[in-house]
Every structure is written in structure tokens, then in C-alpha cells.
Short mmCIF file of C-alpha atoms in Angstrom, two decimals:
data_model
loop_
_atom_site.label_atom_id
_atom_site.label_comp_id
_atom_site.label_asym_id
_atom_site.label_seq_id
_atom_site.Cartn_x
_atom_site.Cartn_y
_atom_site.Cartn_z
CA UNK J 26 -46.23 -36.07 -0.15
CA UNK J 27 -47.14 -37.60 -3.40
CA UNK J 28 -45.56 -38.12 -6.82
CA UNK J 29 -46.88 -37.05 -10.14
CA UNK J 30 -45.50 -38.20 -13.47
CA UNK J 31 -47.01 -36.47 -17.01
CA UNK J 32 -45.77 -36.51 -20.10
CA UNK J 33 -47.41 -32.94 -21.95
CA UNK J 34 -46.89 -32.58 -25.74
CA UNK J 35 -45.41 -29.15 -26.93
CA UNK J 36 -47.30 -25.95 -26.66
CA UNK J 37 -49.34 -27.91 -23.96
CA UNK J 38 -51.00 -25.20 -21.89
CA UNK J 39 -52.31 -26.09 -18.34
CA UNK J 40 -55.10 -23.40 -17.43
CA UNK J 41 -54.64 -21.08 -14.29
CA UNK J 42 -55.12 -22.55 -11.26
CA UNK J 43 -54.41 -22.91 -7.56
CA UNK J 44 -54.39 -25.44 -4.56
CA UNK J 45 -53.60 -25.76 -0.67
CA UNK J 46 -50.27 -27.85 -1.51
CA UNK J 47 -46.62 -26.60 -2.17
CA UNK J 48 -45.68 -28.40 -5.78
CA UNK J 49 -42.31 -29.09 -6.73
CA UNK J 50 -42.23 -29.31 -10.35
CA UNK J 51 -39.69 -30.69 -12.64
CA UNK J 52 -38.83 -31.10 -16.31
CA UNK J 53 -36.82 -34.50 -16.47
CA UNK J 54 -36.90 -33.62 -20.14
CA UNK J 55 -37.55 -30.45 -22.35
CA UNK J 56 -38.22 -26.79 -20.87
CA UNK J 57 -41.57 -25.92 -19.21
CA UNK J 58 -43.19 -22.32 -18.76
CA UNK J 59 -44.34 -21.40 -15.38
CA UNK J 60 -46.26 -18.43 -14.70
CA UNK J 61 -47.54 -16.82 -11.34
CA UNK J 62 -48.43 -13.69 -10.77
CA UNK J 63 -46.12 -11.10 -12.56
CA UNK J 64 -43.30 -13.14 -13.30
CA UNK J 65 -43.38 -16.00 -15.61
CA UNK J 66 -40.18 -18.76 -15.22
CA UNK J 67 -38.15 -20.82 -16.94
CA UNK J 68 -37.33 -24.06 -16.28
CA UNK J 69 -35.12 -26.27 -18.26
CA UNK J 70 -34.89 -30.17 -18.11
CA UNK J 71 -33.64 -30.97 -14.41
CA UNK J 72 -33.91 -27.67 -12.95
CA UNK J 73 -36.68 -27.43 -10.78
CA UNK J 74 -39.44 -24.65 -9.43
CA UNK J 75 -41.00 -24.35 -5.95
CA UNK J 76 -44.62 -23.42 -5.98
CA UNK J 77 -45.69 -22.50 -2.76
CA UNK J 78 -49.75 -23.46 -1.26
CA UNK J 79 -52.76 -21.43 -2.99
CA UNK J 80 -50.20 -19.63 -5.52
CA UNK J 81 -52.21 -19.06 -8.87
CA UNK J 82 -50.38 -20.57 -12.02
CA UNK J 83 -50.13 -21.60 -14.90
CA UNK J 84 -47.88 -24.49 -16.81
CA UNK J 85 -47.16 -23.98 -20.12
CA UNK J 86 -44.44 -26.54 -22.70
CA UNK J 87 -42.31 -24.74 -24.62
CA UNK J 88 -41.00 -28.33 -25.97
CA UNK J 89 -42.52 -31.47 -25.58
CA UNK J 90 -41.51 -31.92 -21.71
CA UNK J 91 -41.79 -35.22 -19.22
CA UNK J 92 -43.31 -33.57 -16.35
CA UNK J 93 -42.20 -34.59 -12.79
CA UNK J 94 -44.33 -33.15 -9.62
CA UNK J 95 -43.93 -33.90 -5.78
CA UNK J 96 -46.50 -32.76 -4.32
CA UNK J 97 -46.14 -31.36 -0.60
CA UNK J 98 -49.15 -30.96 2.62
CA UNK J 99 -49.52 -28.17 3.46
CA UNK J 100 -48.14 -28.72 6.96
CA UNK J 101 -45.11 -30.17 5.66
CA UNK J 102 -44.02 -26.51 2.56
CA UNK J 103 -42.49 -24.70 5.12
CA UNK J 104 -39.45 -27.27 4.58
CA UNK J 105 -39.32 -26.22 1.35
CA UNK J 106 -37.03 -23.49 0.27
CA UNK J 107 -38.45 -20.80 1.49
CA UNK J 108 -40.16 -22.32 4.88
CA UNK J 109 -40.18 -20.83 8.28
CA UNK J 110 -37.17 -18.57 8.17
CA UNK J 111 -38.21 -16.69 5.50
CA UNK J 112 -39.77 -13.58 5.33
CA UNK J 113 -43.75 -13.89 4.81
CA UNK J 114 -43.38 -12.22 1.55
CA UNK J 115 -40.87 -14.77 0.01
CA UNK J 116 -42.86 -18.05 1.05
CA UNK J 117 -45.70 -17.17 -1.06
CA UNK J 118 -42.99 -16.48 -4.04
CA UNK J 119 -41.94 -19.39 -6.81
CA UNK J 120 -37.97 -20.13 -7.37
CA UNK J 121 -36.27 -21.72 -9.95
CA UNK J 122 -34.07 -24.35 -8.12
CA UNK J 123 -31.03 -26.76 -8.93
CA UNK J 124 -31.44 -30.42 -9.11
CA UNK J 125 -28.80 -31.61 -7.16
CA UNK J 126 -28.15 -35.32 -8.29
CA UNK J 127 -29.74 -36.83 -5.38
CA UNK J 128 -32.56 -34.57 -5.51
CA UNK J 129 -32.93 -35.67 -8.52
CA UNK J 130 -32.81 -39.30 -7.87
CA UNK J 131 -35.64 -38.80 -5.07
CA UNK J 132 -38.08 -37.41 -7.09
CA UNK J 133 -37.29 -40.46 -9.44
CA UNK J 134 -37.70 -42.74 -6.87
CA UNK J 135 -41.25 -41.45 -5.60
CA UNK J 136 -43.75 -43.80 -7.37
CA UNK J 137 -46.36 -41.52 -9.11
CA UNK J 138 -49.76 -42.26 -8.19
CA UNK J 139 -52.94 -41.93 -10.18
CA UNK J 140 -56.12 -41.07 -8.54
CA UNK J 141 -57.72 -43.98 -10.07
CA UNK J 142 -54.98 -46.85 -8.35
CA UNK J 143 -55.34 -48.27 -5.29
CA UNK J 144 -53.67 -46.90 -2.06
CA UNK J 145 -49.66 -47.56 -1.33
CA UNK J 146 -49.40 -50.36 1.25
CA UNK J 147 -48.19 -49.72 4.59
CA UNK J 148 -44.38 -50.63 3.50
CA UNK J 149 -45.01 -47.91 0.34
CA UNK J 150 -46.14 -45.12 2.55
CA UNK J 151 -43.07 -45.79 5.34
CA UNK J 152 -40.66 -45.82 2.19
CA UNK J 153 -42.00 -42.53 0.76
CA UNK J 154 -42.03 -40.40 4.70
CA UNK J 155 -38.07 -41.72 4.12
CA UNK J 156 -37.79 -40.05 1.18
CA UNK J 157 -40.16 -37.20 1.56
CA UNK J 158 -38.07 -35.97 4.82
CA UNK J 159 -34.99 -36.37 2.62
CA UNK J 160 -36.35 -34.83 -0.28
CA UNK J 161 -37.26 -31.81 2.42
CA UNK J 162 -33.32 -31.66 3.58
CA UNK J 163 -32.12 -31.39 -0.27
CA UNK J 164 -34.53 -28.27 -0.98
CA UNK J 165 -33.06 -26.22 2.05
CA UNK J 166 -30.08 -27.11 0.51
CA UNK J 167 -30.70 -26.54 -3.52
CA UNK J 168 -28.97 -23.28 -4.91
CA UNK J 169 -31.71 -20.68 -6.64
CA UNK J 170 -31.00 -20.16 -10.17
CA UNK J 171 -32.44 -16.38 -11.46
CA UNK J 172 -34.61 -17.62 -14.46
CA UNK J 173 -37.97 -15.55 -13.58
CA UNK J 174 -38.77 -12.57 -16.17
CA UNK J 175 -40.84 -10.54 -14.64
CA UNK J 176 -44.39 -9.33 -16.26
CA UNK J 177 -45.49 -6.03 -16.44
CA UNK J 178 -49.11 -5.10 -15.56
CA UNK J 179 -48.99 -2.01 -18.26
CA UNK J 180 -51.32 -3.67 -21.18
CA UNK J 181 -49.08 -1.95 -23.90
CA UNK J 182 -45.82 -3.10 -22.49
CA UNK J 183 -47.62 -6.73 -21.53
CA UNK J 184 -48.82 -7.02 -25.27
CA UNK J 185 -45.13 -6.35 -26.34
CA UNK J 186 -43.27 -8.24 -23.52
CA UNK J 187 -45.81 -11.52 -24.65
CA UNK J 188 -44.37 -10.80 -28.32
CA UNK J 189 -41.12 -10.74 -27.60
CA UNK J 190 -41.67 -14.20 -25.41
CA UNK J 191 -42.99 -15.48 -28.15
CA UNK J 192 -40.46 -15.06 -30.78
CA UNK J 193 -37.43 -13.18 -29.10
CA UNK J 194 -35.32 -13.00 -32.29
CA UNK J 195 -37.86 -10.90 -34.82
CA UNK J 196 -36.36 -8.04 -33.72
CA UNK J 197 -32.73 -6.56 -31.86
CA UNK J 198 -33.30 -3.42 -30.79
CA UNK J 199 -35.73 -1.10 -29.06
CA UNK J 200 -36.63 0.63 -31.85
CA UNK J 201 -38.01 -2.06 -33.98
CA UNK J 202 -39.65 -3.47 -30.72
CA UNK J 203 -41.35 0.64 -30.20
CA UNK J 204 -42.36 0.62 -33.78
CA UNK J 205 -44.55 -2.50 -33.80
CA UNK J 206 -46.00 -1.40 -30.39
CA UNK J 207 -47.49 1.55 -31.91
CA UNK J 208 -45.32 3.66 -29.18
CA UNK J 209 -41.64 5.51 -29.71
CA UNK J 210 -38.69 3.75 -28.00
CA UNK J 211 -38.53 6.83 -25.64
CA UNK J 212 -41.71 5.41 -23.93
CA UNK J 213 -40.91 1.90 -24.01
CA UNK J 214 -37.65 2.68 -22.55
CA UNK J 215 -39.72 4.38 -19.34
CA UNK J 216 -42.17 2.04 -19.26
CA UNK J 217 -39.76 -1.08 -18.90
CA UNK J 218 -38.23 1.19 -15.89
CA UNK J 219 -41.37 2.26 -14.56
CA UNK J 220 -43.44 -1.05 -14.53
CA UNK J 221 -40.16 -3.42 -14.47
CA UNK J 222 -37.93 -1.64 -12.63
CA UNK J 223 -34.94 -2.63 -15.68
CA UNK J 224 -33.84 -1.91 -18.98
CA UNK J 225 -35.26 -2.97 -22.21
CA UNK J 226 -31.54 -4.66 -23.03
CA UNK J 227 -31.15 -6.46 -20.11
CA UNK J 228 -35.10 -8.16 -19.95
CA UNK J 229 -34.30 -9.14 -23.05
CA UNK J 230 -31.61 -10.64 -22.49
CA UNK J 231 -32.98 -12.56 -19.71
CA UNK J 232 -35.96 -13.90 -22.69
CA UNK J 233 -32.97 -15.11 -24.77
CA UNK J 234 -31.40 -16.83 -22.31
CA UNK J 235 -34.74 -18.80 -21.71
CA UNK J 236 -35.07 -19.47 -25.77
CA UNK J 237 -31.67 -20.61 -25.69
CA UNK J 238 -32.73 -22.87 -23.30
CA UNK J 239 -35.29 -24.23 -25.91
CA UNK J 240 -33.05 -24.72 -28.55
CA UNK J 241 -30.66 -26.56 -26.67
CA UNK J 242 -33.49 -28.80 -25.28
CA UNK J 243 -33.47 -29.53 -30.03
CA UNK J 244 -30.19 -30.07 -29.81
CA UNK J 245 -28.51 -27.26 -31.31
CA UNK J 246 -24.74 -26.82 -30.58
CA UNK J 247 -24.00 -23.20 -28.75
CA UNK J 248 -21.82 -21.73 -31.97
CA UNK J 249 -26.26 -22.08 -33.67
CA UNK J 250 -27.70 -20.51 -30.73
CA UNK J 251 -25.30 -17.88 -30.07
CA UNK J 252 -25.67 -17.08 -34.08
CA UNK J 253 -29.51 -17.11 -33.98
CA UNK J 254 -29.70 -14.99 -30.92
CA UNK J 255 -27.68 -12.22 -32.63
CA UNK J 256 -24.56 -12.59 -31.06
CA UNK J 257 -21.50 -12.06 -33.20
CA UNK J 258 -19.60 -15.30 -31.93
CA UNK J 259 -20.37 -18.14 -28.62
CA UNK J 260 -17.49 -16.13 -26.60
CA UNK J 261 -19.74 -13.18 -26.40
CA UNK J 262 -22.86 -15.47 -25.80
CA UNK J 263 -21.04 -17.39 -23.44
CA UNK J 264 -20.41 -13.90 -21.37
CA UNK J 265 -24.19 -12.70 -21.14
CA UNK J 266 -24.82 -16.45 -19.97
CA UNK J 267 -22.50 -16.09 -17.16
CA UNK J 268 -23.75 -12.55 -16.26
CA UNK J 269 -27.08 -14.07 -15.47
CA UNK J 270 -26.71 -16.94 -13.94
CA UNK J 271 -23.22 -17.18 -12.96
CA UNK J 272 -22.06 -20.35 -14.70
CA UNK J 273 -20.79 -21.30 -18.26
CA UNK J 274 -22.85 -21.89 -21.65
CA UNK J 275 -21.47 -25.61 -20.95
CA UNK J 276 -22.83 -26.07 -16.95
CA UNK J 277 -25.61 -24.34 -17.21
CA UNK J 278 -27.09 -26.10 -20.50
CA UNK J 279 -25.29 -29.52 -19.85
CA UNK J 280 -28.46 -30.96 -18.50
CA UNK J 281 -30.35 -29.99 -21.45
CA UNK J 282 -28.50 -31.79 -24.25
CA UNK J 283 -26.84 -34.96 -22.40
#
């Protein structure tokens, strides 16, 4: 096991890639961009996602971010959250996890370690097994939070799902959404079903709950974001929030703007 500590500027991208280790990743500040596969995730300062071994993906900032990483053997991921009594299908899938607060204070206390410093002395490496079985226990125990938005593989509906994750608030309503896509909002209604199994309103909703995220990680109070989303007051913001993920505006962002 072996900590990583980066600090990655906004609008960093980190190219594709893959390798034989599970990665626990974690935004001690800002919100990060995770994509693998077809779904692309969301993670918001001290929320954290499991990456299971040889899963292609991608990192992206969508705010200047201080990136945490634990990285796990290979013999050691099927600890993690979705380890050896899970179905085959799931351990090769990412989750968006809580940070309990002594999760959280493992990962902080797991030196990062450049590939240019020396190796950990012998009382280093015994401290770090400590934590690294502990740090094991906490993920079997750390509740899943629903932040991935799945991706369809339609290039149409890709090109206009990428848009809308781009800037989520150009337009409200399918229609709008249709016109720019070249297509009527009859067949970006089926294709959202089709390729995404959902409806255009609620995959939407899911994107503005993750740029909500980002403007919290700025600062702004909810009454802003619920405004700039579209919402007519933070009550009815406040109810889509807890649709999705089951907790208030005020749990759920808390770690963003202490």
C-alpha cells in the first residue's frame, strides 16, 4: 500500500490509463472528474472513489483539487469495497464512497512517497501494514454515495451528454437540448432510454447535482446555486438533492465549504 499526494490545477486532465493496483482516490479539497468506461463520477472534496486493478480511466479537475491516492497490491483490492463477496461483475466497477472521519484521518496519516526518495525504514513500513489493514476495515465499512452519470456509447447523444457536462445550465429543457443536437426531442427522449436506460430529466438532474458540487467547492451559498441551476427557490433544490442521494443540501455539501 502506498500513499500519493498531488496537488492538480483546475481543468487538469490526467490522460487514460490503467494499472495492476486498486487506487483509492480522494479530493481533500475541490471536486475531481473520474471517468471509466461508460460512466464518468463525481467526487467532491472528502468523498472518495474505488478504482479497482487494470480499470481504464481517466482524472479530470473540475476545480483546482489536492489530490489524495492510496494505492492498493493487487493481492491486498479484494478488501476493498467490492472484494471477495462480490459478484465478479461489481469488483471490476468504480464507487463513489464516504469518508468516514477516520478514514479520512488514515489516508492523512499515510506518508506519500515519491519515486525519487529513498525507501521507508523498517519502523515506516510496520506503521503503514497498521494502517493499511485498518484503512482495509473502514472501506468494507464506507456507505456508497450514487454520484456516477452514466455515458452513452450513441456518438449523437455522447456529443450532447459531453455538452451538457460541460455547461449544464445553457439550456432547461429537452427541446433546446434536441435543437442544438441537430435531432427533435422525440429522438433524444428514446435515445436517453435506449442507450441510458433513464430519462432526459432525471440524467440531468444527476449533472446538476455534480455542478452544484463545483460551485459549492467556490463557495457559493445554496439560495446561488439553487437560483443558477433553475430552481425556483433552495426548498425545491434541497428536494432533488435528497432524491439522489438521500441526505440534505447541508450534509451532503458540508464537506465542500467548511
Amino acid at each position: 500500500m502506498r500513499g500519493v499526494a498531488r496537488r492538480l490545477a483546475a481543468a487538469t486532465e490526467i490522460v487514460p490509463h490503467a494499472h495492476s493496483w486498486a487506487q483509492l482516490a480522494v479530493a481533500a479539497s475541490g471536486v475531481l472528474r473520474i471517468t471509466a468506461g461508460s460512466t464518468t463520477y463525481l467526487v467532491p472534496a472528502w468523498r472518495a472513489i474505488w478504482i479497482p486493478p487494470d480499470v481504464e480511466h481517466c482524472v479530470n479537475a473540475v476545480e483546482a483539487a489536492d489530490l489524495r491516492a492510496v494505492y492498493v497490491h493487487q493481492s491486498l483490492s479484494r478488501g476493498g469495497p467490492d472484494g471477495a463477496g462480490a459478484a465478479a461483475s461489481d469488483r471490476h466497477r468504480c464507487s463513489v464512497l464516504q469518508v468516514s472521519p477516520l478514514l479520512r484521518e488514515i489516508i492523512l496519516q499515510l506518508d506519500p512517497h515519491g519515486d525519487d526518495e529513498p525507501p521507508p525504514d523498517a519502523d515506516t513500513l510496520a506503521r503503514e501494514r497498521l494502517l493499511g489493514a485498518l484503512l482495509l476495515d473502514e472501506l468494507q465499512r464506507a456507505t456508497p454515495v450514487p454520484l456516477g452519470i452514466a455515458l452513452p456509447q450513441d456518438r449523437r447523444l455522447r456529443q450532447l451528454c459531453e455538452a451538457m457536462l460541460a455547461e449544464p445550465t445553457r439550456h432547461a429543457g429537452l427541446a433546446d437540448w434536441a435543437r442544438e443536437s441537430g435531432a427533435s426531442p422525440r429522438t433524444v427522449a428514446r435515445l436517453f432510454q435506449s442507450e441510458l436506460g433513464t430519462r432526459f430529466k432525471h440524467w440531468r438532474e444527476q449533472v446538476l447535482l455534480g455542478h452544484a458540487m463545483t460551485l459549492a467547492a467556490r463557495g457559493w451559498p445554496m439560495r446561488l446555486i439553487a437560483a443558477e441551476l433553475g430552481y425556483a427557490n433552495a426548498s425545491a433544490f434541497g428536494t432533488m438533492v435528497r432524491r439522489l442521494v438521500g441526505a440534505s443540501p447541508a450534509r451532503f455539501f458540508g464537506p465542500l465549504i467548511r
